[in-house]
Amino acid sequence: MKSFPGLERLVPDYIKTFEAYIPSKPDDELKKLYGCSRLYRLNNNENPLGPPRTARRALEAFDSAGASVYPSGDCYHLRHKLADIFGMAPDQFLVGNGANEVIAFAIKAFCRHGDNIITADKTFAVYEWVAQFSGFEARLVPLVDYGFDAEGMLEKIDERSRIVFVCNPNNPTGSWWDARTLCSFLDRVDGRCVVVVDEAYREFVEDPDFPDSMSLIASYPNLVVFRTFSKMYGLAGLRIGYLAGSSEVVDIIRRTCVVYSVNTMAQVGAFWALDDREHVARTRESVRAGKRFLLKELDLMGLDFVHGEGNFVMTRLPMSDSLAYRKLMTHGVMVRAMTGFRFPNWIRISVSHLEALESFAAALAKILGERKRF
Amino acid sequence: MKPETGNLLLSVEADEAYLRVVTAFVENAAFCFGLGEFEALRLTLAAEEVFMHLCRKATHSGSPLQIGCSNGGYFAQAVFRLPADSFDWKAFNVTASISLDDESELDSMGLVIASRSVDRFLLGREKGGELKLTLIKEKSYPPPPQVEPAVAVPLSKTVLRPVAPEELKFISRLAVSCYDAGALSDILLYPGKLSDMIAAGEYACLAAVGESGEIGGAIFWRRLGENMVECFGPYLFNQSSTSGMAEELLEGCIGAVARSGAAGVVNIGPPPGFPAAQFELLGTFDSYGPEGSSTSVEAWFRMLSEDTGATVWVHPELDAFIRREFAKLVLPREIRVDRPSGETLPRHSVLSAEFDRPRGRVMLRPMWPGGDAAENIARHVKLMKSENIPNIHFALDLGEAWQSIFLPGLLGAGFEPRFVLPYAGKGDVVFFQYGGKRQ
């Protein structure tokens, strides 16, 4: 066989030192590995109610012959619908293959060698990952009282800072900035860099003090808002999310956007999902009930917990979170071990339907009980 | 400041005419990377012997050959990439000897010299099928000077931060003042080496620091292979065990490596006061002193990520132990029971031997399979006993199917499996101790 020089010499240093994310195996494989007959997924903050009825009907009616035709390259109809809903122009929206893709679009659009992005140390990891494997510095600001530290982030901004990522509400703590805090932050950033507000869990929030970020776009041309159809709208399996901003900022980001990355089914599902007015209310009620149950159970077990807005709760265990994950898996319950979020010994539980939460609570109580006896 | 970590590459042909180029390259690189004269010449000698052997025996004359030299901060290394069939690797066993009466063995004399001239060598198979031989020579560091004990004051409020280079020697003094030497990692006993290791990025350190910069405690860690982080500590200096500082240091360490891609953190023989609740006890082994005393050493571990399962290859005689350990640790594994079935093997196996002579320890690892696996293990045990090394350990990688060939020889020689280190090699690694409690 012809021998070639090693590939290693072609690889940038920031890729050599970056470790690939290994997603969990499919459910059937996990059930085999952990010896459980059913598996409740409480790890990805999915909506147990599934997609809105309007989206289900549209997906069921989808003509499979349409699969041979390329999708709308720029999600034309969906952007127009979003524009109608938010009172903005269609070119102020950019749709991606999940919000993860639009994170990459934004970073590619604004960062060059030597630049940095700023975010929190204990938040959604993808901002940090995309920056690092693209060769940019990720400056991480510790949370204060489980919330984003506006002052700390402002202190980190320098002339090479390009984007500040604020996860609002924060995954995994559920903390959030109110309208006053966000506006004050945007004022003090004063256009020096782009401010991305990731609102993946925005639709779960009922507090009127939560900022109406879409309306702030008119006042802050450097503000970019991320939303997703994966959480509230139950379309995680189709991968679709979007960003919104001033026409100027979206036009710049669009230059790095890969067209045709959002498939037709996802566009159809998202388009019709927005029509179901009752879905959001039903989901919020389900989350309220689930949280009530979960918090009561955690309290009975004597565990500390952190929760805010969003369909998740984080609790601190008197043991390794990764061991708790494995033990819970043997009971058919999958949670998120939080060491990867820099919360060692914490787990995050998605607020799912009651049956799943009851199974989780029973399994965790058993595991903690065995530990005490041991 | 992180020193320049040069990576130098020399492309030559396997031809003795290039010998002076090769030796000048390795010698100058070693000096450049900070090795002393003696160490630089030893690394050069090893490289010379390997190159000459390649020219004479291993490759077609004139074959292209690449030699890399790199700076590890506290060591320099020379890397040869070789065709898979270049050597009979027998000479790289620490037990190898050469009969001066046997001309065929004289050919291997150079390799024996090479393996003895360096502190460590690694032998691995690359993805393209070629072999990678790494020769490693460490800098020499003076023994720790006798210094006045350092004093720390109890601190009511601390923050965690990385340690400044100038603080490392003071931390070393604090550690020596507050702990018995037996409870300390070796790295704290050689502050100069520790500084170089941290500067080179091989080790990292966090300290708990008071408002005026007083140091109350510290924790160290290093990457151990691709998948594992080994941590040392946390060490507290005159701080209350109920201060929460040990937990904070440990959490700081875990947080620092949480997104590093490592699968887990191991802590072997942690100091008193180790916050064990955050870890899982893998097992214990017995540490023997030269006078025959014995202490039990605990091995603790925690995963950094959610275990997505793995496949392991296990010899039938290890099957029951492995299943018991995996059940205890709740590790999802597909266990493939596999025994040698008469397939053709190379004649000679190779074991690497990593010595810790001050503590009377050696760790043996399979480098290459061979039909003489059992005899080779027995030879190593005999040599270690003759050198009065009471702690003989063996690491068997269950992710490498070929290593199961060593299992019968291990059990036959008197080794016993003590615990499994998840993901410590290509797969999970079984830690064996020679003799164990029966010794």
CSV table of N, CA, C and O in Angstrom, one decimal, chain A residues 1 19 22-25 30 33-34 121-125 128-129 316 318-323 325-327 330 335-337 339-342 344-345 371, chain B residues 128 223 226 247 250-252 254-256 258-262 276-280 301-310 328-334:
chain,number,residue,atom,x,y,z
A,1,MET,N,0.9,-1.2,0.0
A,1,MET,CA,0.0,0.0,0.0
A,1,MET,C,0.9,1.2,0.0
A,1,MET,O,1.9,1.3,0.7
A,19,GLU,N,-11.5,17.7,22.1
A,19,GLU,CA,-12.0,16.3,22.1
A,19,GLU,C,-13.4,16.3,21.5
A,19,GLU,O,-14.2,17.2,21.9
A,22,ILE,N,-19.1,13.1,22.5
A,22,ILE,CA,-19.6,11.7,22.2
A,22,ILE,C,-21.1,11.7,22.7
A,22,ILE,O,-21.3,11.7,23.9
A,23,PRO,N,-22.0,11.7,21.8
A,23,PRO,CA,-23.4,11.7,22.2
A,23,PRO,C,-23.8,10.3,22.8
A,23,PRO,O,-23.1,9.3,22.5
A,24,SER,N,-24.9,10.2,23.5
A,24,SER,CA,-25.3,9.0,24.1
A,24,SER,C,-25.8,8.0,23.0
A,24,SER,O,-26.2,8.5,21.9
A,25,LYS,N,-25.7,6.7,23.2
A,25,LYS,CA,-26.1,5.8,22.3
A,25,LYS,C,-27.7,5.8,22.1
A,25,LYS,O,-28.3,6.3,23.0
A,30,LEU,N,-28.8,1.5,24.7
A,30,LEU,CA,-28.6,1.8,26.1
A,30,LEU,C,-29.4,0.9,27.0
A,30,LEU,O,-28.9,0.4,28.0
A,33,LEU,N,-27.4,-2.2,27.2
A,33,LEU,CA,-26.2,-2.0,28.0
A,33,LEU,C,-26.5,-2.0,29.5
A,33,LEU,O,-25.8,-2.6,30.3
A,34,TYR,N,-27.6,-1.3,29.8
A,34,TYR,CA,-27.9,-1.1,31.3
A,34,TYR,C,-28.9,-2.1,31.8
A,34,TYR,O,-29.3,-2.1,32.9
A,121,ASP,N,-19.1,30.4,32.7
A,121,ASP,CA,-18.4,29.1,32.8
A,121,ASP,C,-19.4,27.9,32.9
A,121,ASP,O,-19.1,26.8,32.5
A,122,LYS,N,-20.6,28.2,33.5
A,122,LYS,CA,-21.5,27.1,33.7
A,122,LYS,C,-22.8,27.4,33.0
A,122,LYS,O,-23.8,27.8,33.6
A,123,THR,N,-22.8,27.1,31.7
A,123,THR,CA,-23.9,27.4,30.9
A,123,THR,C,-23.9,26.4,29.7
A,123,THR,O,-23.0,25.5,29.7
A,124,PHE,N,-24.8,26.5,28.8
A,124,PHE,CA,-24.8,25.7,27.6
A,124,PHE,C,-23.4,25.7,26.9
A,124,PHE,O,-22.8,26.7,26.7
A,125,ALA,N,-22.9,24.5,26.7
A,125,ALA,CA,-21.5,24.4,26.3
A,125,ALA,C,-21.1,24.7,24.9
A,125,ALA,O,-20.0,25.0,24.5
A,128,GLU,N,-18.9,27.8,23.9
A,128,GLU,CA,-17.5,27.6,24.2
A,128,GLU,C,-16.9,26.6,23.2
A,128,GLU,O,-15.8,26.9,22.7
A,129,TRP,N,-17.6,25.6,22.9
A,129,TRP,CA,-17.0,24.5,22.0
A,129,TRP,C,-16.8,25.1,20.6
A,129,TRP,O,-15.7,24.9,20.0
A,316,ARG,N,-28.3,18.7,43.8
A,316,ARG,CA,-27.0,18.3,44.2
A,316,ARG,C,-27.1,17.0,45.0
A,316,ARG,O,-27.9,16.9,45.9
A,318,PRO,N,-25.3,13.7,47.2
A,318,PRO,CA,-24.2,13.4,48.1
A,318,PRO,C,-23.3,12.4,47.5
A,318,PRO,O,-22.7,11.5,48.2
A,319,MET,N,-23.2,12.3,46.2
A,319,MET,CA,-22.4,11.3,45.5
A,319,MET,C,-22.0,11.8,44.1
A,319,MET,O,-22.5,12.8,43.7
A,320,SER,N,-21.2,11.0,43.4
A,320,SER,CA,-20.8,11.4,42.1
A,320,SER,C,-22.0,11.4,41.2
A,320,SER,O,-22.7,10.5,41.1
A,321,ASP,N,-22.1,12.5,40.4
A,321,ASP,CA,-23.3,12.6,39.4
A,321,ASP,C,-23.2,11.5,38.4
A,321,ASP,O,-24.2,10.9,37.9
A,322,SER,N,-21.9,11.2,38.0
A,322,SER,CA,-21.8,10.2,36.9
A,322,SER,C,-22.1,8.8,37.4
A,322,SER,O,-22.7,7.9,36.6
A,323,LEU,N,-21.9,8.5,38.7
A,323,LEU,CA,-22.3,7.2,39.3
A,323,LEU,C,-23.8,7.2,39.4
A,323,LEU,O,-24.4,6.2,39.1
A,325,TYR,N,-25.9,8.7,37.5
A,325,TYR,CA,-26.4,8.5,36.2
A,325,TYR,C,-26.4,7.0,35.8
A,325,TYR,O,-27.4,6.5,35.4
A,326,ARG,N,-25.3,6.3,36.1
A,326,ARG,CA,-25.3,4.9,35.7
A,326,ARG,C,-26.3,4.1,36.6
A,326,ARG,O,-26.9,3.2,36.0
A,327,LYS,N,-26.4,4.4,37.8
A,327,LYS,CA,-27.3,3.7,38.7
A,327,LYS,C,-28.8,4.0,38.2
A,327,LYS,O,-29.6,3.1,38.2
A,330,THR,N,-29.8,2.0,35.3
A,330,THR,CA,-30.2,0.6,35.5
A,330,THR,C,-31.7,0.5,36.0
A,330,THR,O,-32.3,-0.5,35.9
A,335,VAL,N,-30.9,10.8,33.2
A,335,VAL,CA,-30.8,12.2,33.6
A,335,VAL,C,-29.5,12.8,33.0
A,335,VAL,O,-28.8,12.1,32.3
A,336,ARG,N,-29.3,14.0,33.2
A,336,ARG,CA,-28.0,14.6,32.7
A,336,ARG,C,-27.1,14.8,33.9
A,336,ARG,O,-27.4,15.4,34.9
A,337,ALA,N,-25.9,14.1,33.8
A,337,ALA,CA,-24.9,14.3,34.8
A,337,ALA,C,-24.2,15.6,34.5
A,337,ALA,O,-23.9,15.9,33.3
A,339,THR,N,-21.3,17.2,35.6
A,339,THR,CA,-19.9,17.5,35.6
A,339,THR,C,-19.5,18.2,34.4
A,339,THR,O,-18.7,19.2,34.4
A,340,GLY,N,-20.0,17.8,33.2
A,340,GLY,CA,-19.7,18.4,32.0
A,340,GLY,C,-20.1,19.9,31.9
A,340,GLY,O,-19.6,20.7,31.1
A,341,PHE,N,-21.0,20.3,32.7
A,341,PHE,CA,-21.4,21.7,32.9
A,341,PHE,C,-20.7,22.4,34.0
A,341,PHE,O,-21.0,23.5,34.4
A,342,ARG,N,-19.7,21.7,34.5
A,342,ARG,CA,-18.8,22.2,35.6
A,342,ARG,C,-19.6,22.3,36.9
A,342,ARG,O,-19.4,23.2,37.7
A,344,PRO,N,-20.0,19.5,39.3
A,344,PRO,CA,-19.7,18.2,39.7
A,344,PRO,C,-20.7,17.8,40.8
A,344,PRO,O,-21.0,18.6,41.7
A,345,ASN,N,-21.2,16.6,40.8
A,345,ASN,CA,-22.2,16.0,41.8
A,345,ASN,C,-23.6,16.5,41.6
A,345,ASN,O,-24.4,16.3,42.5
A,371,ARG,N,-27.1,3.8,49.6
A,371,ARG,CA,-25.9,4.5,49.9
A,371,ARG,C,-25.7,4.7,51.4
A,371,ARG,O,-24.7,4.5,52.0
B,128,GLY,N,-1.7,3.6,10.4
B,128,GLY,CA,-1.3,3.2,9.1
B,128,GLY,C,-0.5,1.8,9.2
B,128,GLY,O,-0.1,1.3,8.1
B,223,ARG,N,-2.7,14.8,32.9
B,223,ARG,CA,-3.4,13.9,32.0
B,223,ARG,C,-2.7,12.6,32.0
B,223,ARG,O,-1.4,12.6,32.0
B,226,GLU,N,-4.8,9.2,27.1
B,226,GLU,CA,-5.9,10.0,26.3
B,226,GLU,C,-7.1,10.2,27.2
B,226,GLU,O,-7.8,11.2,27.0
B,247,GLU,N,-13.1,19.9,49.7
B,247,GLU,CA,-14.2,19.7,48.8
B,247,GLU,C,-14.1,20.8,47.6
B,247,GLU,O,-14.3,20.4,46.5
B,250,LEU,N,-11.2,20.0,45.3
B,250,LEU,CA,-11.5,18.8,44.5
B,250,LEU,C,-12.5,19.2,43.4
B,250,LEU,O,-12.4,18.8,42.2
B,251,GLU,N,-13.5,19.9,43.8
B,251,GLU,CA,-14.5,20.4,42.8
B,251,GLU,C,-13.9,21.3,41.8
B,251,GLU,O,-14.2,21.3,40.6
B,252,GLY,N,-12.9,22.1,42.2
B,252,GLY,CA,-12.2,23.0,41.3
B,252,GLY,C,-11.4,22.2,40.3
B,252,GLY,O,-11.4,22.5,39.1
B,254,ILE,N,-12.1,19.1,39.4
B,254,ILE,CA,-13.0,18.4,38.5
B,254,ILE,C,-13.6,19.4,37.5
B,254,ILE,O,-13.7,19.1,36.3
B,255,GLY,N,-13.9,20.6,37.9
B,255,GLY,CA,-14.5,21.6,37.0
B,255,GLY,C,-13.5,21.9,35.9
B,255,GLY,O,-13.8,22.2,34.8
B,256,ALA,N,-12.2,22.0,36.3
B,256,ALA,CA,-11.2,22.4,35.3
B,256,ALA,C,-11.0,21.4,34.2
B,256,ALA,O,-10.6,21.7,33.1
B,258,ALA,N,-13.4,19.1,33.4
B,258,ALA,CA,-14.7,18.5,33.1
B,258,ALA,C,-15.0,18.5,31.6
B,258,ALA,O,-15.6,17.6,31.0
B,259,ARG,N,-14.5,19.6,30.9
B,259,ARG,CA,-14.7,19.6,29.4
B,259,ARG,C,-13.4,19.3,28.7
B,259,ARG,O,-13.2,19.8,27.5
B,260,SER,N,-12.5,18.6,29.3
B,260,SER,CA,-11.2,18.3,28.7
B,260,SER,C,-11.3,17.1,27.7
B,260,SER,O,-10.4,16.8,27.0
B,261,GLY,N,-12.4,16.4,27.8
B,261,GLY,CA,-12.6,15.2,27.0
B,261,GLY,C,-12.1,13.9,27.7
B,261,GLY,O,-12.3,12.8,27.2
B,262,ALA,N,-11.5,14.1,28.9
B,262,ALA,CA,-11.1,12.9,29.7
B,262,ALA,C,-12.4,12.2,30.2
B,262,ALA,O,-13.4,12.8,30.5
B,276,ALA,N,-14.2,11.7,49.9
B,276,ALA,CA,-14.4,10.5,49.2
B,276,ALA,C,-15.8,10.4,48.6
B,276,ALA,O,-16.1,9.7,47.6
B,277,ALA,N,-16.8,11.2,49.1
B,277,ALA,CA,-18.1,11.1,48.7
B,277,ALA,C,-18.3,11.4,47.2
B,277,ALA,O,-19.2,10.9,46.5
B,278,GLN,N,-17.3,12.2,46.6
B,278,GLN,CA,-17.4,12.6,45.2
B,278,GLN,C,-16.8,11.5,44.3
B,278,GLN,O,-16.9,11.6,43.1
B,279,PHE,N,-16.2,10.5,44.9
B,279,PHE,CA,-15.5,9.5,44.1
B,279,PHE,C,-16.1,8.1,44.4
B,279,PHE,O,-16.9,7.9,45.3
B,280,GLU,N,-15.6,7.1,43.6
B,280,GLU,CA,-16.0,5.7,43.8
B,280,GLU,C,-14.7,4.9,44.2
B,280,GLU,O,-13.7,5.1,43.6
B,301,PHE,N,-11.9,6.8,42.1
B,301,PHE,CA,-12.2,7.2,40.7
B,301,PHE,C,-13.5,7.9,40.7
B,301,PHE,O,-14.4,7.6,41.5
B,302,ARG,N,-13.6,8.8,39.6
B,302,ARG,CA,-15.0,9.2,39.3
B,302,ARG,C,-15.0,9.5,37.8
B,302,ARG,O,-14.0,9.9,37.2
B,303,MET,N,-16.1,9.2,37.2
B,303,MET,CA,-16.3,9.5,35.7
B,303,MET,C,-16.5,11.0,35.6
B,303,MET,O,-17.1,11.6,36.5
B,304,LEU,N,-16.1,11.5,34.5
B,304,LEU,CA,-16.4,12.9,34.2
B,304,LEU,C,-17.6,13.0,33.3
B,304,LEU,O,-18.2,14.1,33.1
B,305,SER,N,-18.0,11.9,32.7
B,305,SER,CA,-19.1,12.0,31.7
B,305,SER,C,-20.0,10.8,31.9
B,305,SER,O,-19.8,10.0,32.7
B,306,GLU,N,-21.1,10.9,31.1
B,306,GLU,CA,-22.0,9.8,31.2
B,306,GLU,C,-21.5,8.6,30.5
B,306,GLU,O,-21.0,8.7,29.3
B,307,ASP,N,-21.4,7.4,31.1
B,307,ASP,CA,-20.8,6.3,30.4
B,307,ASP,C,-21.7,5.8,29.3
B,307,ASP,O,-22.8,5.4,29.5
B,308,THR,N,-21.1,5.8,28.1
B,308,THR,CA,-21.9,5.4,26.9
B,308,THR,C,-21.6,3.9,26.6
B,308,THR,O,-22.0,3.4,25.5
B,309,GLY,N,-20.9,3.2,27.4
B,309,GLY,CA,-20.7,1.8,27.2
B,309,GLY,C,-19.4,1.5,26.4
B,309,GLY,O,-18.9,2.4,25.8
B,310,ALA,N,-18.8,0.3,26.6
B,310,ALA,CA,-17.6,0.0,25.9
B,310,ALA,C,-17.5,-1.5,25.7
B,310,ALA,O,-18.3,-2.3,26.4
B,328,LYS,N,-20.0,-4.1,40.4
B,328,LYS,CA,-19.8,-3.2,41.6
B,328,LYS,C,-19.8,-1.7,41.1
B,328,LYS,O,-20.3,-0.9,41.8
B,329,LEU,N,-19.1,-1.5,40.0
B,329,LEU,CA,-19.0,-0.1,39.5
B,329,LEU,C,-20.1,0.4,38.6
B,329,LEU,O,-20.1,1.5,38.2
B,330,VAL,N,-21.1,-0.5,38.4
B,330,VAL,CA,-22.2,-0.2,37.5
B,330,VAL,C,-21.7,0.3,36.1
B,330,VAL,O,-22.2,1.3,35.6
B,331,LEU,N,-20.8,-0.4,35.6
B,331,LEU,CA,-20.2,0.0,34.3
B,331,LEU,C,-20.8,-0.9,33.2
B,331,LEU,O,-20.7,-2.1,33.2
B,332,PRO,N,-21.5,-0.3,32.2
B,332,PRO,CA,-22.1,-1.0,31.1
B,332,PRO,C,-21.0,-1.5,30.1
B,332,PRO,O,-20.4,-0.7,29.5
B,333,ARG,N,-20.8,-2.8,30.1
B,333,ARG,CA,-19.8,-3.3,29.2
B,333,ARG,C,-20.2,-4.5,28.4
B,333,ARG,O,-20.9,-5.4,29.0
B,334,GLU,N,-19.8,-4.6,27.1
B,334,GLU,CA,-20.0,-5.8,26.4
B,334,GLU,C,-18.7,-6.6,26.6
B,334,GLU,O,-17.6,-6.2,26.1
